Amino acid sequence: MDLGLHGQVAVVVGGANGIGKAIAHSFAAEGARVAVVDRSPDVAIVAAELGPNSLPVVVDVTDYPAMQAAAARIEAELGPVAHVVVTVGIDSGKGGFPFWNLEPSDWTRVYTVNVQGVVNTAHAFYAPMIERRHGTFLFFSSVAGLIGSQTDPPYSASKAAIINFTQVAAKDFAPYNIRANAIAPGMVHTPLQRKVYTLATANLPENERPTYEEWCETKIKRLAPLGRMVDPEEIGSYAVYLASQHARNVTGQVLNVDGGWVMHW
Ligand SMILES: NC(=O)c1ccc[n+]([C@@H]2O[C@H](COP(=O)([O-])OP(=O)(O)OC[C@H]3O[C@@H](n4cnc5c(N)ncnc54)[C@H](O)[C@@H]3O)[C@@H](O)[C@H]2O)c1
């Protein structure tokens, strides 16, 4: 299937690792010109993998003036931006359960990165896109944002907020032929998932601690009917599809890529 993304400029904020890195590769495989944006200097490694039609940009998503400068630089050096993906997301680094095990102050950083980061990115990129009446945004929620997961309350609530903002943005952008959607992954093999494993198993005695692979296998079989983990590359396929004209009537939606973990009716 030709997705028609050849030569278009895609920006992946959070592109240095995990899901963002896989999405950057998927856009590049479709012939898109890709800006790999992240606070990690590893953007240079990813951009080198993608080839000459890519641009590494080191920036912290919480720094709005720096995000504005990054957007201007990408437009100038790579061309008119058509697709913006934000995969940036952090956890609180603390287990929840009950929520009062965390301090109210544990919420601030998670919200600033996960929610304000998405809002900063949307503000930094939207203006030339609505002038051109063309483009898409893709944000990242989580199954945690759909079911009130107790594992990490600020993370869970921030992921719900992203769904709400996606709907707001989809309505605001629609008259300008711009779409906004979200993906809610289940359990994906990424550095973030490794952190969740470390946190979840930290208090177990060493001789009872499962390996990362054992922990994933047990958890996913318990929670998802299909019983299998998601690979980042699978998410890349959905990201490019949602950016393409094949999805031209899809906006304000949350696509669960979770093996059937969360089902709505
Ligand atoms: N991995 C999973 O199983 C899973 C499940 C559900 C939802 N998600 C969501 O998918 C998204 C991607 O997750 P992932 O597993 O690839 O995460 P990851 O930790 O592997 O990658 C996140 C990237 O964001 C970057 N980042 C963090 N803070 C930043 C900041 N302030 N400014 C700029 N960049 C910053 C990191 O450097 C990293 O490259 C996240 O929003 C996450 O909440 C992941």
GROMACS .gro file of C-alpha atoms and ligand atoms in nm:
model
  309
    1MET     CA    1   0.000   0.000   0.000
    2ASP     CA    2   0.146   0.337  -0.100
    3LEU     CA    3   0.094   0.569   0.196
    4GLY     CA    4   0.188   0.877  -0.008
    5LEU     CA    5   0.428   1.014   0.254
    6HIS     CA    6   0.729   1.033   0.024
    7GLY     CA    7   0.910   1.366   0.056
    8GLN     CA    8   0.685   1.490   0.337
    9VAL     CA    9   0.842   1.620   0.658
   10ALA     CA   10   0.766   1.429   0.978
   11VAL     CA   11   0.877   1.537   1.324
   12VAL     CA   12   0.913   1.275   1.597
   13VAL     CA   13   0.947   1.431   1.942
   14GLY     CA   14   1.085   1.157   2.165
   15GLY     CA   15   1.258   0.996   1.867
   16ALA     CA   16   1.583   0.898   2.039
   17ASN     CA   17   1.448   0.579   2.196
   18GLY     CA   18   1.178   0.317   2.208
   19ILE     CA   19   0.853   0.383   2.025
   20GLY     CA   20   0.963   0.723   1.890
   21LYS     CA   21   1.276   0.575   1.736
   22ALA     CA   22   1.071   0.301   1.567
   23ILE     CA   23   0.826   0.563   1.434
   24ALA     CA   24   1.113   0.772   1.295
   25HIS     CA   25   1.233   0.461   1.109
   26SER     CA   26   0.882   0.391   0.977
   27PHE     CA   27   0.846   0.744   0.836
   28ALA     CA   28   1.193   0.723   0.681
   29ALA     CA   29   1.105   0.385   0.525
   30GLU     CA   30   0.808   0.561   0.357
   31GLY     CA   31   1.048   0.816   0.208
   32ALA     CA   32   0.961   1.097   0.451
   33ARG     CA   33   1.215   1.353   0.567
   34VAL     CA   34   1.237   1.307   0.943
   35ALA     CA   35   1.333   1.543   1.226
   36VAL     CA   36   1.437   1.336   1.527
   37VAL     CA   37   1.373   1.550   1.834
   38ASP     CA   38   1.458   1.457   2.192
   39ARG     CA   39   1.641   1.584   2.497
   40SER     CA   40   1.882   1.290   2.450
   41PRO     CA   41   2.188   1.343   2.229
   42ASP     CA   42   2.113   0.994   2.090
   43VAL     CA   43   1.903   1.174   1.827
   44ALA     CA   44   2.233   1.193   1.634
   45ILE     CA   45   2.258   0.811   1.629
   46VAL     CA   46   1.898   0.772   1.508
   47ALA     CA   47   1.937   1.043   1.241
   48ALA     CA   48   2.256   0.873   1.118
   49GLU     CA   49   2.059   0.547   1.085
   50LEU     CA   50   1.787   0.726   0.886
   51GLY     CA   51   2.026   0.887   0.637
   52PRO     CA   52   2.078   1.233   0.485
   53ASN     CA   53   1.708   1.331   0.471
   54SER     CA   54   1.689   1.358   0.848
   55LEU     CA   55   1.770   1.619   1.109
   56PRO     CA   56   1.868   1.554   1.472
   57VAL     CA   57   1.745   1.819   1.717
   58VAL     CA   58   1.831   1.814   2.088
   59VAL     CA   59   1.567   2.001   2.288
   60ASP     CA   60   1.371   1.958   2.609
   61VAL     CA   61   0.998   1.948   2.538
   62THR     CA   62   0.924   2.142   2.858
   63ASP     CA   63   1.119   2.446   2.730
   64TYR     CA   64   0.861   2.622   2.512
   65PRO     CA   65   1.089   2.891   2.362
   66ALA     CA   66   1.339   2.617   2.273
   67MET     CA   67   1.059   2.414   2.112
   68GLN     CA   68   0.956   2.719   1.907
   69ALA     CA   69   1.316   2.762   1.792
   70ALA     CA   70   1.334   2.390   1.707
   71ALA     CA   71   1.015   2.416   1.498
   72ALA     CA   72   1.151   2.716   1.306
   73ARG     CA   73   1.481   2.537   1.245
   74ILE     CA   74   1.309   2.222   1.117
   75GLU     CA   75   1.090   2.425   0.876
   76ALA     CA   76   1.401   2.610   0.750
   77GLU     CA   77   1.635   2.311   0.719
   78LEU     CA   78   1.406   2.019   0.635
   79GLY     CA   79   1.102   2.183   0.476
   80PRO     CA   80   0.733   2.241   0.556
   81VAL     CA   81   0.630   2.018   0.845
   82ALA     CA   82   0.338   1.787   0.764
   83HIS     CA   83   0.330   1.538   1.052
   84VAL     CA   84   0.409   1.582   1.421
   85VAL     CA   85   0.435   1.286   1.657
   86VAL     CA   86   0.500   1.324   2.030
   87THR     CA   87   0.610   1.007   2.207
   88VAL     CA   88   0.782   1.180   2.501
   89GLY     CA   89   0.661   1.033   2.826
   90ILE     CA   90   0.803   0.972   3.172
   91ASP     CA   91   0.686   0.788   3.479
   92SER     CA   92   0.707   0.923   3.834
   93GLY     CA   93   0.974   0.673   3.930
   94LYS     CA   94   0.757   0.567   4.225
   95GLY     CA   95   0.499   0.295   4.258
   96GLY     CA   96   0.149   0.412   4.347
   97PHE     CA   97  -0.102   0.189   4.518
   98PRO     CA   98  -0.254   0.367   4.707
   99PHE     CA   99  -0.200   0.713   4.561
  100TRP     CA  100  -0.107   0.853   4.904
  101ASN     CA  101   0.217   0.658   4.886
  102LEU     CA  102   0.325   0.943   4.659
  103GLU     CA  103   0.361   1.308   4.756
  104PRO     CA  104   0.154   1.568   4.568
  105SER     CA  105   0.488   1.709   4.451
  106ASP     CA  106   0.559   1.378   4.269
  107TRP     CA  107   0.294   1.479   4.016
  108THR     CA  108   0.452   1.802   3.896
  109ARG     CA  109   0.735   1.674   3.678
  110VAL     CA  110   0.521   1.399   3.522
  111TYR     CA  111   0.254   1.652   3.425
  112THR     CA  112   0.508   1.905   3.302
  113VAL     CA  113   0.674   1.655   3.068
  114ASN     CA  114   0.378   1.441   2.963
  115VAL     CA  115   0.101   1.699   2.932
  116GLN     CA  116   0.271   2.038   2.903
  117GLY     CA  117   0.523   1.879   2.665
  118VAL     CA  118   0.243   1.780   2.425
  119VAL     CA  119   0.082   2.124   2.453
  120ASN     CA  120   0.417   2.299   2.397
  121THR     CA  121   0.479   2.090   2.085
  122ALA     CA  122   0.133   2.156   1.942
  123HIS     CA  123   0.177   2.531   2.000
  124ALA     CA  124   0.525   2.532   1.848
  125PHE     CA  125   0.422   2.361   1.523
  126TYR     CA  126   0.056   2.439   1.448
  127ALA     CA  127   0.074   2.787   1.287
  128PRO     CA  128   0.235   2.712   0.947
  129MET     CA  129   0.044   2.385   0.931
  130ILE     CA  130  -0.297   2.550   0.955
  131GLU     CA  131  -0.186   2.807   0.697
  132ARG     CA  132  -0.108   2.520   0.459
  133ARG     CA  133  -0.432   2.341   0.551
  134HIS     CA  134  -0.250   2.009   0.568
  135GLY     CA  135  -0.105   1.780   0.831
  136THR     CA  136  -0.149   1.545   1.124
  137PHE     CA  137  -0.063   1.522   1.492
  138LEU     CA  138  -0.018   1.198   1.683
  139PHE     CA  139   0.006   1.189   2.062
  140PHE     CA  140   0.074   0.903   2.303
  141SER     CA  141  -0.163   0.792   2.573
  142SER     CA  142  -0.151   0.447   2.735
  143VAL     CA  143  -0.384   0.175   2.858
  144ALA     CA  144  -0.307   0.339   3.195
  145GLY     CA  145  -0.490   0.651   3.076
  146LEU     CA  146  -0.801   0.449   2.988
  147ILE     CA  147  -0.849   0.239   3.300
  148GLY     CA  148  -0.722   0.444   3.593
  149SER     CA  149  -0.423   0.217   3.645
  150GLN     CA  150  -0.301   0.229   4.006
  151THR     CA  151   0.060   0.150   3.917
  152ASP     CA  152   0.167   0.513   3.879
  153PRO     CA  153  -0.118   0.760   3.948
  154PRO     CA  154   0.036   1.077   3.800
  155TYR     CA  155   0.143   0.888   3.488
  156SER     CA  156  -0.204   0.737   3.453
  157ALA     CA  157  -0.381   1.072   3.494
  158SER     CA  158  -0.141   1.247   3.255
  159LYS     CA  159  -0.218   0.987   2.990
  160ALA     CA  160  -0.592   1.049   3.032
  161ALA     CA  161  -0.530   1.423   2.991
  162ILE     CA  162  -0.359   1.354   2.660
  163ILE     CA  163  -0.673   1.184   2.528
  164ASN     CA  164  -0.879   1.488   2.620
  165PHE     CA  165  -0.633   1.727   2.455
  166THR     CA  166  -0.629   1.506   2.144
  167GLN     CA  167  -1.007   1.546   2.116
  168VAL     CA  168  -0.989   1.922   2.170
  169ALA     CA  169  -0.711   1.957   1.913
  170ALA     CA  170  -0.896   1.737   1.663
  171LYS     CA  171  -1.201   1.966   1.683
  172ASP     CA  172  -0.993   2.286   1.664
  173PHE     CA  173  -0.785   2.160   1.371
  174ALA     CA  174  -1.065   2.002   1.165
  175PRO     CA  175  -1.163   2.322   0.976
  176TYR     CA  176  -0.800   2.344   0.862
  177ASN     CA  177  -0.785   1.986   0.728
  178ILE     CA  178  -0.552   1.881   1.009
  179ARG     CA  179  -0.614   1.565   1.208
  180ALA     CA  180  -0.510   1.471   1.562
  181ASN     CA  181  -0.516   1.119   1.702
  182ALA     CA  182  -0.364   0.924   1.988
  183ILE     CA  183  -0.225   0.576   2.030
  184ALA     CA  184  -0.268   0.394   2.361
  185PRO     CA  185  -0.011   0.118   2.376
  186GLY     CA  186  -0.030  -0.176   2.614
  187MET     CA  187   0.308  -0.327   2.703
  188VAL     CA  188   0.580  -0.241   2.453
  189HIS     CA  189   0.942  -0.355   2.472
  190THR     CA  190   1.122  -0.022   2.531
  191PRO     CA  191   1.358   0.139   2.785
  192LEU     CA  192   1.050   0.276   2.966
  193GLN     CA  193   0.913  -0.078   3.008
  194ARG     CA  194   1.245  -0.183   3.163
  195LYS     CA  195   1.204   0.098   3.417
  196VAL     CA  196   0.853  -0.024   3.503
  197TYR     CA  197   0.993  -0.376   3.553
  198THR     CA  198   1.271  -0.250   3.780
  199LEU     CA  199   1.020  -0.053   3.988
  200ALA     CA  200   0.770  -0.340   4.009
  201THR     CA  201   1.027  -0.598   4.119
  202ALA     CA  202   1.257  -0.382   4.334
  203ASN     CA  203   1.115  -0.502   4.667
  204LEU     CA  204   1.125  -0.874   4.585
  205PRO     CA  205   1.402  -1.083   4.739
  206GLU     CA  206   1.667  -1.151   4.476
  207ASN     CA  207   1.599  -1.526   4.462
  208GLU     CA  208   1.229  -1.458   4.389
  209ARG     CA  209   1.284  -1.180   4.134
  210PRO     CA  210   1.178  -1.279   3.781
  211THR     CA  211   1.388  -1.182   3.483
  212TYR     CA  212   1.254  -0.898   3.265
  213GLU     CA  213   1.136  -1.157   3.010
  214GLU     CA  214   0.959  -1.372   3.273
  215TRP     CA  215   0.791  -1.068   3.430
  216CYS     CA  216   0.665  -0.947   3.090
  217GLU     CA  217   0.537  -1.292   2.993
  218THR     CA  218   0.341  -1.339   3.318
  219LYS     CA  219   0.194  -0.988   3.320
  220ILE     CA  220   0.089  -0.975   2.956
  221LYS     CA  221  -0.073  -1.321   2.969
  222ARG     CA  222  -0.272  -1.211   3.274
  223LEU     CA  223  -0.388  -0.879   3.124
  224ALA     CA  224  -0.423  -0.906   2.747
  225PRO     CA  225  -0.643  -1.164   2.571
  226LEU     CA  226  -0.388  -1.200   2.291
  227GLY     CA  227  -0.123  -1.251   2.556
  228ARG     CA  228   0.170  -1.102   2.368
  229MET     CA  229   0.388  -0.795   2.405
  230VAL     CA  230   0.393  -0.520   2.144
  231ASP     CA  231   0.710  -0.443   1.948
  232PRO     CA  232   0.787  -0.074   1.885
  233GLU     CA  233   0.794  -0.140   1.508
  234GLU     CA  234   0.425  -0.237   1.516
  235ILE     CA  235   0.344   0.107   1.656
  236GLY     CA  236   0.551   0.259   1.375
  237SER     CA  237   0.317   0.097   1.121
  238TYR     CA  238   0.008   0.250   1.283
  239ALA     CA  239   0.178   0.590   1.308
  240VAL     CA  240   0.249   0.613   0.936
  241TYR     CA  241  -0.095   0.478   0.848
  242LEU     CA  242  -0.265   0.742   1.067
  243ALA     CA  243  -0.049   1.011   0.901
  244SER     CA  244  -0.152   0.894   0.553
  245GLN     CA  245  -0.451   0.989   0.339
  246HIS     CA  246  -0.587   0.637   0.394
  247ALA     CA  247  -0.685   0.761   0.743
  248ARG     CA  248  -0.824   1.094   0.618
  249ASN     CA  249  -1.153   1.045   0.803
  250VAL     CA  250  -0.995   0.941   1.132
  251THR     CA  251  -0.952   1.218   1.387
  252GLY     CA  252  -0.993   1.259   1.763
  253GLN     CA  253  -0.952   0.883   1.807
  254VAL     CA  254  -0.751   0.667   2.042
  255LEU     CA  255  -0.611   0.351   1.886
  256ASN     CA  256  -0.539   0.086   2.146
  257VAL     CA  257  -0.243  -0.130   2.045
  258ASP     CA  258  -0.257  -0.356   2.347
  259GLY     CA  259  -0.347  -0.714   2.253
  260GLY     CA  260  -0.710  -0.653   2.355
  261TRP     CA  261  -0.628  -0.538   2.710
  262VAL     CA  262  -0.883  -0.254   2.700
  263MET     CA  263  -1.207  -0.295   2.506
  264HIS     CA  264  -1.482  -0.038   2.471
  265TRP     CA  265  -1.837  -0.080   2.366
  266LIG     N1  266   0.660   0.124   2.651
  266LIG     C1  267   0.536   0.096   2.681
  266LIG     O1  268   0.501  -0.019   2.712
  266LIG     C2  269   0.431   0.204   2.678
  266LIG     C3  270   0.300   0.168   2.717
  266LIG     C4  271   0.201   0.265   2.713
  266LIG     C5  272   0.231   0.394   2.674
  266LIG     N2  273   0.358   0.426   2.637
  266LIG     C6  274   0.381   0.565   2.597
  266LIG     O2  275   0.446   0.568   2.471
  266LIG     C7  276   0.537   0.678   2.467
  266LIG     C8  277   0.675   0.628   2.429
  266LIG     O3  278   0.718   0.538   2.530
  266LIG     P1  279   0.858   0.462   2.522
  266LIG     O4  280   0.838   0.335   2.593
  266LIG     O5  281   0.911   0.463   2.383
  266LIG     O6  282   0.946   0.557   2.616
  266LIG     P2  283   1.105   0.574   2.624
  266LIG     O7  284   1.138   0.610   2.763
  266LIG     O8  285   1.169   0.452   2.566
  266LIG     O9  286   1.132   0.697   2.527
  266LIG     C9  287   1.084   0.825   2.563
  266LIG    C10  288   1.173   0.930   2.501
  266LIG    O10  289   1.131   1.057   2.549
  266LIG    C11  290   1.248   1.134   2.573
  266LIG     N3  291   1.219   1.239   2.671
  266LIG    C12  292   1.184   1.223   2.802
  266LIG     N4  293   1.167   1.343   2.860
  266LIG    C13  294   1.189   1.437   2.763
  266LIG    C14  295   1.186   1.578   2.762
  266LIG     N5  296   1.157   1.647   2.871
  266LIG     N6  297   1.212   1.642   2.645
  266LIG    C15  298   1.244   1.572   2.534
  266LIG     N7  299   1.251   1.437   2.530
  266LIG    C16  300   1.223   1.370   2.643
  266LIG    C17  301   1.350   1.034   2.626
  266LIG    O11  302   1.482   1.084   2.614
  266LIG    C18  303   1.322   0.914   2.538
  266LIG    O12  304   1.400   0.917   2.419
  266LIG    C19  305   0.533   0.743   2.604
  266LIG    O13  306   0.452   0.858   2.599
  266LIG    C20  307   0.472   0.637   2.693
  266LIG    O14  308   0.400   0.694   2.801
  266LIG    C21  309   0.458   0.334   2.638
   0.00000   0.00000   0.00000
